[in-house]
Coordinates of C-alpha atoms in Angstrom, one line a residue:
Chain A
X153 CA -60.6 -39.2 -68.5
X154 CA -59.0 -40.7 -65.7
X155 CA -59.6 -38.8 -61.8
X156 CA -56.7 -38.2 -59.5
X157 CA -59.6 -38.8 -56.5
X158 CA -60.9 -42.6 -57.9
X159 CA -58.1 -44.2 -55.5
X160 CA -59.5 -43.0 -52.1
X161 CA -61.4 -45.8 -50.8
X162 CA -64.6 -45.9 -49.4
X163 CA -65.6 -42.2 -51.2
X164 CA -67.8 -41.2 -53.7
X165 CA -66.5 -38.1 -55.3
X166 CA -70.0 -36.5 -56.6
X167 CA -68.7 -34.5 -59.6
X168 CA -70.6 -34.1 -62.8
X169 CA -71.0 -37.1 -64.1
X170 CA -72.7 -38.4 -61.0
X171 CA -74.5 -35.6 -61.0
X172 CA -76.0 -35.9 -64.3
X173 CA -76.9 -39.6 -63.6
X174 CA -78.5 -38.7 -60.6
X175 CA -80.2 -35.8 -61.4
X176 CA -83.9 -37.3 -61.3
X177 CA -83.3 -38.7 -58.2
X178 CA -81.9 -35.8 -56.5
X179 CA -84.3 -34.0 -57.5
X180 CA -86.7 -36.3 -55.9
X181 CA -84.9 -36.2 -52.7
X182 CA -84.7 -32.4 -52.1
X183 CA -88.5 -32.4 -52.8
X184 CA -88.9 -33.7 -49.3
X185 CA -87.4 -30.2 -47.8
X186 CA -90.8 -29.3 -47.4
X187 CA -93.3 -30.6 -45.1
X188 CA -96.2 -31.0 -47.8
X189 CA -94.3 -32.8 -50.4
X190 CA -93.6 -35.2 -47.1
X191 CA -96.8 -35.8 -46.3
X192 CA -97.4 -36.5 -49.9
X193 CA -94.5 -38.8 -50.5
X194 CA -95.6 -41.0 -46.9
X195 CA -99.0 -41.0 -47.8
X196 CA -98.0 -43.0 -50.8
X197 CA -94.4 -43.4 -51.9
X198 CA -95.5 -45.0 -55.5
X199 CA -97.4 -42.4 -56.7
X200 CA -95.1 -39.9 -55.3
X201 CA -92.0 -41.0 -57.0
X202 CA -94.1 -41.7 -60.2
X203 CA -93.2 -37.7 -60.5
X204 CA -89.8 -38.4 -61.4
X205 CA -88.3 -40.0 -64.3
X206 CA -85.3 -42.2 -62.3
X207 CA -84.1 -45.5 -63.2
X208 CA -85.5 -48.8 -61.6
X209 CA -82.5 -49.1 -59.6
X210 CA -82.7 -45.3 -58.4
X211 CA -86.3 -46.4 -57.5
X212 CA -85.8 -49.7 -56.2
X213 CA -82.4 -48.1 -54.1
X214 CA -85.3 -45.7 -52.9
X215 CA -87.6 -48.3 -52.0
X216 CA -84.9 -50.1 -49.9
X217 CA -83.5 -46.9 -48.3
X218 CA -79.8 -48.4 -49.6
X219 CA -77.7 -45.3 -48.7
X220 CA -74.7 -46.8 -50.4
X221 CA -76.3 -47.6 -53.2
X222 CA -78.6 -44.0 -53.5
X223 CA -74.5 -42.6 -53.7
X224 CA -73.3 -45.0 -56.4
X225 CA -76.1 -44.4 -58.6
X226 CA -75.6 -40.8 -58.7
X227 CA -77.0 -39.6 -55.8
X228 CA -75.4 -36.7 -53.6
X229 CA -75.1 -37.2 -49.2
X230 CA -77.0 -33.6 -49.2
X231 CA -80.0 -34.7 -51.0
X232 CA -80.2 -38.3 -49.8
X233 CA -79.9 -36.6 -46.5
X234 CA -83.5 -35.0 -47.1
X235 CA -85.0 -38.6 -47.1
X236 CA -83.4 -39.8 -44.1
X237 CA -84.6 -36.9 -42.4
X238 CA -87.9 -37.6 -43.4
X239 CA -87.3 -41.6 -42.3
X240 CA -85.9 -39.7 -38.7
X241 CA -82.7 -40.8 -39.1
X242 CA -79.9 -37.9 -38.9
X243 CA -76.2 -37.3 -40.1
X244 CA -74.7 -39.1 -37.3
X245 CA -76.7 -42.0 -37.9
X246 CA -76.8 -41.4 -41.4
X247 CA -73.0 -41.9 -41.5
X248 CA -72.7 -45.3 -38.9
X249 CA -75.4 -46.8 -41.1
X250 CA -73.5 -46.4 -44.4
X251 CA -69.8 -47.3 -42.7
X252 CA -71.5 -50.7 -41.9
X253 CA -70.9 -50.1 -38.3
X254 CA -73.9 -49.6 -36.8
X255 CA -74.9 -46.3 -35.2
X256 CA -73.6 -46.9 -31.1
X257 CA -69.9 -48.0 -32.8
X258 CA -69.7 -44.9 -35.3
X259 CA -70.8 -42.5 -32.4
X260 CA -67.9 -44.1 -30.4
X261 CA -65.5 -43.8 -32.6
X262 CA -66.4 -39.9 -33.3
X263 CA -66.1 -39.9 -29.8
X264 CA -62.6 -41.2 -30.0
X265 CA -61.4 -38.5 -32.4
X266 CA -63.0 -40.0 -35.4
X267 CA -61.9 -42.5 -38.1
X268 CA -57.4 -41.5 -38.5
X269 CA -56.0 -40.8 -41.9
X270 CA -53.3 -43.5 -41.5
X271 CA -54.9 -46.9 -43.6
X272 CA -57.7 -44.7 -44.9
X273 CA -55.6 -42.4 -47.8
X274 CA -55.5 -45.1 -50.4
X275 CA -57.7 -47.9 -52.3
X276 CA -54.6 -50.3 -52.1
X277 CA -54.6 -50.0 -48.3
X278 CA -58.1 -51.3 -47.9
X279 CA -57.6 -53.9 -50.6
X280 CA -57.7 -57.2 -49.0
X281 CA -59.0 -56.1 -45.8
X282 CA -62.3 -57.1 -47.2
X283 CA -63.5 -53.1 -47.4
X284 CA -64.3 -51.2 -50.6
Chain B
X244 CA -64.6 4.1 -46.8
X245 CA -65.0 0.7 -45.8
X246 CA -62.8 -1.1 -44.6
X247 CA -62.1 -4.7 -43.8
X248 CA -61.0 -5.1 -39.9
X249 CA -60.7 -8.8 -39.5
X250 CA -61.6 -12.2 -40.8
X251 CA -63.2 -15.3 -38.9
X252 CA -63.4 -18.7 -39.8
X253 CA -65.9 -21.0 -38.2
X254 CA -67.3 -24.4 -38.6
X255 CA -70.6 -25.0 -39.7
X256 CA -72.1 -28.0 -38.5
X257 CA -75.9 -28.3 -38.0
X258 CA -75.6 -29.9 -35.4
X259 CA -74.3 -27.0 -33.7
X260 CA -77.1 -25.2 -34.8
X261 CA -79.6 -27.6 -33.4
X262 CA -77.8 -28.3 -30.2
X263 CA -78.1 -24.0 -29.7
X264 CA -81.8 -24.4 -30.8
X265 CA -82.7 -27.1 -28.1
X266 CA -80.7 -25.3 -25.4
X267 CA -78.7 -28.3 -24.4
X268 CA -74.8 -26.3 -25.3
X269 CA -74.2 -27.1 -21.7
X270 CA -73.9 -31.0 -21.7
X271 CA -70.9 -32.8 -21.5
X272 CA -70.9 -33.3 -25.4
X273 CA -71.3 -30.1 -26.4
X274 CA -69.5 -28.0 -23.5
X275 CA -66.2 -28.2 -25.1
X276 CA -67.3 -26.7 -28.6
X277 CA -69.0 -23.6 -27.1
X278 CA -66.3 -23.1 -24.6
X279 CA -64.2 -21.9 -27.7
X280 CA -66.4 -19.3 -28.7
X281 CA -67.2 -17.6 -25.5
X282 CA -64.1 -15.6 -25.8
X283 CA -65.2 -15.0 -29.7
X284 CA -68.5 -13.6 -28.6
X285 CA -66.7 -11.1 -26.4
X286 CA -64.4 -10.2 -29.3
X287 CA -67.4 -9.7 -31.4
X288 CA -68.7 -6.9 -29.4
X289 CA -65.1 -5.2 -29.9
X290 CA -65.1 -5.4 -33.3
X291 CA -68.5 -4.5 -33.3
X292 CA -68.9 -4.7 -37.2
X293 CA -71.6 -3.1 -39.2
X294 CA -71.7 -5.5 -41.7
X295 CA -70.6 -9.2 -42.1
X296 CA -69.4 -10.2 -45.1
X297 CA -70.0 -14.2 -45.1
X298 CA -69.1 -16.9 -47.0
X299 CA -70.1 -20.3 -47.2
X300 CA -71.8 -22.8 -48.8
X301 CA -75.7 -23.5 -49.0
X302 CA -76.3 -27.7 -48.5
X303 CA -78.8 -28.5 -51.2
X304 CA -81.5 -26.1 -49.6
X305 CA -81.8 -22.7 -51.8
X306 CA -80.4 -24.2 -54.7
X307 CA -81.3 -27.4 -55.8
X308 CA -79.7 -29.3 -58.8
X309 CA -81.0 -27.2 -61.9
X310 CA -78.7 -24.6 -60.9
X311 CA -75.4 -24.4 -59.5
X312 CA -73.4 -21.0 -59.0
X313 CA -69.9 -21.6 -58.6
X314 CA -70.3 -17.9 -56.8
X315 CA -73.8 -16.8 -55.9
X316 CA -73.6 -13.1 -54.2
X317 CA -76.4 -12.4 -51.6
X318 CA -78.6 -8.8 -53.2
X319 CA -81.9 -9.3 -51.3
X320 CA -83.0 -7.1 -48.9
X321 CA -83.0 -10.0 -46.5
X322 CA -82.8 -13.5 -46.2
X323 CA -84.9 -15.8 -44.5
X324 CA -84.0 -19.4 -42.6
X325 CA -84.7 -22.1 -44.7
X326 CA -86.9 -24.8 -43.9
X327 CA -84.0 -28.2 -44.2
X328 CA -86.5 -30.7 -44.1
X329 CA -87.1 -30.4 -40.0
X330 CA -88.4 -26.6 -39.8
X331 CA -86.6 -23.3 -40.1
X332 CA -84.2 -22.8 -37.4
X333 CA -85.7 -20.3 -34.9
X334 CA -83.0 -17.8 -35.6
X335 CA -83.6 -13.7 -36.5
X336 CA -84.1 -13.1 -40.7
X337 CA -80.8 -12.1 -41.8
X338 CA -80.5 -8.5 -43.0
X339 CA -78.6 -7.1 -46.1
X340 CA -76.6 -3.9 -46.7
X341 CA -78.1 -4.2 -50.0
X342 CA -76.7 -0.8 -51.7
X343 CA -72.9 -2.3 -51.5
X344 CA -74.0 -5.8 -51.8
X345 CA -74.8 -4.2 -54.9
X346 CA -71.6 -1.7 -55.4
X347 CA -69.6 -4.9 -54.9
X348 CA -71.9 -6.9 -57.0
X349 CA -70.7 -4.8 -59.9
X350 CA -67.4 -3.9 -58.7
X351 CA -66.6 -8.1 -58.8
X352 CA -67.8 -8.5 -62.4
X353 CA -65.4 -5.7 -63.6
X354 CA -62.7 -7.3 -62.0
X355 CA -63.2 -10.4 -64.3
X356 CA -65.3 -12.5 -61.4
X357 CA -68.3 -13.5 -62.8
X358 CA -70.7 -14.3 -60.3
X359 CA -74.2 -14.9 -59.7
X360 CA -76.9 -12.3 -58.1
X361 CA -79.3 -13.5 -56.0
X362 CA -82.3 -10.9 -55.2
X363 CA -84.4 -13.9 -54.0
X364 CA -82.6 -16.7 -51.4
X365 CA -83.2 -18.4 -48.4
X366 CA -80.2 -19.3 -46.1
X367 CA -79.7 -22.6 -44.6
X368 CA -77.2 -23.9 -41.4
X369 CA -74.4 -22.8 -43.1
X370 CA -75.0 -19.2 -43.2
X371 CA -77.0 -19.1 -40.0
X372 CA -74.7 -21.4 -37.2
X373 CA -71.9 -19.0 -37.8
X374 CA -74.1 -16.3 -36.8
X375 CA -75.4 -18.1 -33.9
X376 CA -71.7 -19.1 -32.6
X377 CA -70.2 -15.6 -32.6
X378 CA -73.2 -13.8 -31.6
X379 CA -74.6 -16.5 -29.2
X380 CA -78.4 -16.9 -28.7
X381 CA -81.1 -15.0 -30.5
X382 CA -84.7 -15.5 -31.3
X383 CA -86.4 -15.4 -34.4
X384 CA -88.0 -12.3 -33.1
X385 CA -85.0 -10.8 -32.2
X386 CA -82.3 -9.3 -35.1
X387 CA -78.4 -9.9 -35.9
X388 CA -76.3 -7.4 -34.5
X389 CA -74.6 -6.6 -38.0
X390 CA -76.0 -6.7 -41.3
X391 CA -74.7 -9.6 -43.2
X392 CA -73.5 -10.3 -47.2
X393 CA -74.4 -14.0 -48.0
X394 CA -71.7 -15.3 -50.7
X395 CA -72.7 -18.9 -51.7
X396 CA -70.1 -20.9 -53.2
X397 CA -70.4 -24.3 -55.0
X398 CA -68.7 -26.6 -52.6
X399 CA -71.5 -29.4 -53.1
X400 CA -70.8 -30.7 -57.0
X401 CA -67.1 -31.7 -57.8
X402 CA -65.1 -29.6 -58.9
X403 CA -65.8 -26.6 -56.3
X404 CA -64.0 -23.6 -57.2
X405 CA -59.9 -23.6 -56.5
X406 CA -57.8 -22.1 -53.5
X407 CA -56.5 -20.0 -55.5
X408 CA -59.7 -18.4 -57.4
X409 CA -61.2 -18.3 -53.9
X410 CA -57.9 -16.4 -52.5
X411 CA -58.5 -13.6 -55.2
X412 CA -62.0 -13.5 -55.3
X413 CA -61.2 -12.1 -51.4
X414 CA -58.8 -9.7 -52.7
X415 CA -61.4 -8.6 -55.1
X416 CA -63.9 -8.5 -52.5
X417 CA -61.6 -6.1 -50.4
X418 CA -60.7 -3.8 -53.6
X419 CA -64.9 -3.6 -53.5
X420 CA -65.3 -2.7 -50.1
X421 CA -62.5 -0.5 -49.9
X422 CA -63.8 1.6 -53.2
X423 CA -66.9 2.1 -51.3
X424 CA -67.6 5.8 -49.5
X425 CA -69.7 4.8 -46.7
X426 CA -67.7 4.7 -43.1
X427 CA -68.4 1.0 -42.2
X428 CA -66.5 -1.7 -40.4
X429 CA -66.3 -5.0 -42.2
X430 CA -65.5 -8.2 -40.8
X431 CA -65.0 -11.3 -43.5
X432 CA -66.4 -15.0 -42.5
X433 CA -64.7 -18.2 -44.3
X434 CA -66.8 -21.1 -42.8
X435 CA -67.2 -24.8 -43.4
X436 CA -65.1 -27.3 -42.5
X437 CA -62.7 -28.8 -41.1
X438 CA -61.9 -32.3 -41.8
X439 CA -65.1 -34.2 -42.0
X440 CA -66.5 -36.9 -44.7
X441 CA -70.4 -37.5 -44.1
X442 CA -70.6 -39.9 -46.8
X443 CA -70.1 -44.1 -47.8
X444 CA -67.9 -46.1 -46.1
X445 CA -65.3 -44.1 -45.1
X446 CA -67.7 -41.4 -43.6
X447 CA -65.9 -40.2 -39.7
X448 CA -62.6 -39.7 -41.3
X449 CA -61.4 -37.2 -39.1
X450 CA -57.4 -35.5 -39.8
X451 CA -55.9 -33.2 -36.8
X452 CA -52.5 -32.7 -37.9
X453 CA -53.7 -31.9 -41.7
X454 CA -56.5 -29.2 -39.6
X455 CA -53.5 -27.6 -37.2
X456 CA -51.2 -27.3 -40.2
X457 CA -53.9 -25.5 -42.1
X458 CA -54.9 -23.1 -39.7
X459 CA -51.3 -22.4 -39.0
X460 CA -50.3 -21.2 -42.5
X461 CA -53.2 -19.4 -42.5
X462 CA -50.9 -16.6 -41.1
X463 CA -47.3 -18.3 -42.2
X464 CA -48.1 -19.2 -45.5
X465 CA -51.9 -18.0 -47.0
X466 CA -50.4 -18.5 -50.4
X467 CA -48.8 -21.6 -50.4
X468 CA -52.0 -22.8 -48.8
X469 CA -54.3 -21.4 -51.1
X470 CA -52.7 -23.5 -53.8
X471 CA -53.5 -27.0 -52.4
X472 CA -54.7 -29.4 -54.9
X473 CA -58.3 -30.6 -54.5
X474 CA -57.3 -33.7 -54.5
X475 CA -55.7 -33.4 -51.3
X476 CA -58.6 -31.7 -49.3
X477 CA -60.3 -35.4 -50.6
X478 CA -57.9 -37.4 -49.3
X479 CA -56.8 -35.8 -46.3
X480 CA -59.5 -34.0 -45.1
X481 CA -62.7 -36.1 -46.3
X482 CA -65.1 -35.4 -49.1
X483 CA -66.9 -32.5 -47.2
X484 CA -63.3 -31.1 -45.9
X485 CA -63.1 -29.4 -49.7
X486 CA -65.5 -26.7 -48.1
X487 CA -62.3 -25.0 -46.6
X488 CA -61.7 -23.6 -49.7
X489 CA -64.1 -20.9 -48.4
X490 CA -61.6 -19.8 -45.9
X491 CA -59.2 -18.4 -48.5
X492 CA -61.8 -16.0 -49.6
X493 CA -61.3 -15.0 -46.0
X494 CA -57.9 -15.1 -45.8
X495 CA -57.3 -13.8 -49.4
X496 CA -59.7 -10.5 -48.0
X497 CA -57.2 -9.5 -45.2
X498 CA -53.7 -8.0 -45.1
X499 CA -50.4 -10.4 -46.0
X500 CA -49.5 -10.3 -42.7
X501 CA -52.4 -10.6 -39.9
X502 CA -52.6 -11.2 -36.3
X503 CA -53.9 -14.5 -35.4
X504 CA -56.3 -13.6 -31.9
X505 CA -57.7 -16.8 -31.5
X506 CA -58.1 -20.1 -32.3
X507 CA -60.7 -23.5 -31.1
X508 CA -60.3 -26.9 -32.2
X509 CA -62.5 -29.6 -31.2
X510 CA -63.9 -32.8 -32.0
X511 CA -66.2 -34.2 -32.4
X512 CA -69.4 -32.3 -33.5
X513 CA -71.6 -34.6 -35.2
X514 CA -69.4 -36.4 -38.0
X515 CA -66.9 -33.1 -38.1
X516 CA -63.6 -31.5 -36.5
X517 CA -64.7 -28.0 -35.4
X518 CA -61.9 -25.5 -36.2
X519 CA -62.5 -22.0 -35.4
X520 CA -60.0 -18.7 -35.6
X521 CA -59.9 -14.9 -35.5
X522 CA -57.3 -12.8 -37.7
X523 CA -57.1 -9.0 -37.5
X524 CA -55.4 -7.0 -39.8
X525 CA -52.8 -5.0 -38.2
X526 CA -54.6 -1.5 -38.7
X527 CA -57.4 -2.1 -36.8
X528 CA -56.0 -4.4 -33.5
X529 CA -59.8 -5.2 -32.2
X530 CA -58.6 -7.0 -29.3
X531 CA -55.6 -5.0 -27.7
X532 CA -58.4 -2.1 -27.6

């Protein structure tokens, strides 16, 4: 079935589909709400995630802390959000890591009234710009 | 009766929430959003309402992903902070009007809305910084000056629910209220939003125009608005800006024609536009009291 929201670049829509695929792995993440399953997961990471049945590349996207690549395998900003808290990293710097920015430019640019609409709406507008 | 006096809808960034919690509202960053709201915390103790009704949207807290209400209605006798992964915020447990929680618990399902009851939750930022911003500071050892109804809605899974079933979910909510005998003042919350995408690589988008035009058919054109595509809220407003979708239940909850009282925009908070306004049906004119 084709999606009327597949053309807006740089945007994971997480609908069902995603959400089935990444269901193991956001499960994992929401685990770390709570401080013992933190303490757990830092004491040793392997073991931890041993708990739940994700793909190698959920695991290994884990392993990496690849925030792009935790969304395109399914998993959702508020649960991938749980284990960048637990790395100390929070939504602002979240956000400038996964833009590719860097954290100081993305915090400017919020500062500048954020990232505009115009050249953002559409896939074909960030097609050969080198983006998406 | 009951009655519904007014609706509010607020932003609900955690940042906010955190920012409040570390008393640091008066540096330069954060000046400008509070500086909004001090004339909504003195319209608050107008209104003076005995219950909030107040919707929004829990972030992956209280529910995790083995099940998802589209509408989760708030029946506990109260609701405690949840921990988000860096401690509860140190903010009073909220307190339910559980009897008409439960009236319109059973008044909604008769009128063909379906929704879920909770008699167990914990509330995260999005219940809680509302709270916080129109009431201002108080301790975990304190309590809310209002009793509160926690509707949850499914904004976090694609597709949340539409404008339009929001819009008459509010009218339902109203027909509840306002079949209920006790004398109480209700005010209705809409929160989340306004344009704001916290995710991949077009996370920051931020859309002014598309926020103004929204909060101004809130009174012009409540209707029309309710009937925006998803889509739209995608494109325009960023992945996260579908959360306004809550503010129809508000808007849907008040008179066709309301009084706008109010109104704070400001960015940035965080990754988010903060957009903040007060409607009062005509009946009850809080503010020219």
């Amino acid at each position: 079935m084709k999606k009327d929201y597949e053309d807006i670049p740089g945007t994971i829509v997480f609908d069902a589909d995603r959400g089935r695929e990444g269901y193991q792995l956001n499960q994992f993440c929401i685990s770390l709400r709570l401080q013992k399953n933190r303490d757990e997961f830092n004491a040793d990471e392997e073991a931890y995630l041993d708990r739940y049945r994700m793909t190698p590349e959920q695991r290994q996207a884990v392993r990496d802390r690849d925030w792009n690549g935790l969304l395109a395998l399914g998993g959702n900003i508020y649960y991938t959000s749980k284990l960048a808290a637990n790395d100390g990293i929070n939504f602002q710097n979240l956000a400038g890591l996964m833009t590719g920015m860097g954290v100081e430019a993305y915090r400017e640019m919020m500062l500048n009234g954020g990232r505009p609409p115009e050249g953002n709406r559409y896939q074909y507008e960030w097609d050969g710009k080198g983006e998406g | 009766m009951a009655r519904v006096t007014a609706g509010v809808g607020c932003s609900h960034v955690p940042a906010i929430g955190v920012a409040m919690d570390q008393g640091i509202t008066d540096q330069p960053y954060w000046a400008p959003v509070f500086e909004g709201f001090e004339a909504s915390r003195e319209w608050m103790r107008k209104a003076d309402p005995d219950v909030i009704f107040l919707v929004y949207n829990d972030h992956c807290t209280a529910f995790d992903a083995s099940c998802i209400p589209t509408f989760a209605l708030g029946c506990a006798p109260e609701f405690h902070p949840a921990d988000e992964g860096w401690g509860p915020r140190p903010v009073p447990v909220v307190k339910n009007h559980q009897k008409l929680a439960s009236h319109i618990a059973q008044s909604l399902i008769l009128d063909e809305f379906d929704i879920t009851i909770m008699n167990e939750m914990e509330v995260d930022h999005g219940l809680t910084v509302p709270l916080s911003m129109m009431y201002g500071e108080h301790g975990p050892d304190d309590e809310w000056p209002a009793l509160v109804i926690p509707l949850a809605v499914n904004v976090v899974q694609y597709p949340a629910p539409t404008g339009n079933r929001c819009y008459n979910l509010g009218k339902a909510v109203r027909r509840a209220i306002e079949s209920y005998e006790e004398d109480l003042d209700i005010v209705i919350f809409g929160t989340g939003g306004m344009s704001h995408q916290l995710q991949y690589k077009r996370a920051g988008l931020i859309n002014r125009e598309w926020d103004t035009r929204f909060l101004n058919r809130l009174t012009s054109d409540p209707v029309g608005l309710s009937r925006t595509p998803h889509v739209e809220y995608l494109r325009e407003a960023g992945s996260e800006g579908v959360e306004m979708v809550m503010w129809h239940v508000m808007r849907g909850a008040l008179d066709e024609d309301v009084t706008e009282v109010h109104r704070h925009y400001h960015v940035p908070a965080s990754n988010t536009a903060v957009g903040h306004i007060i409607l009062e049906n005509s009946e009850y004119r809080i503010s020219a009291e």
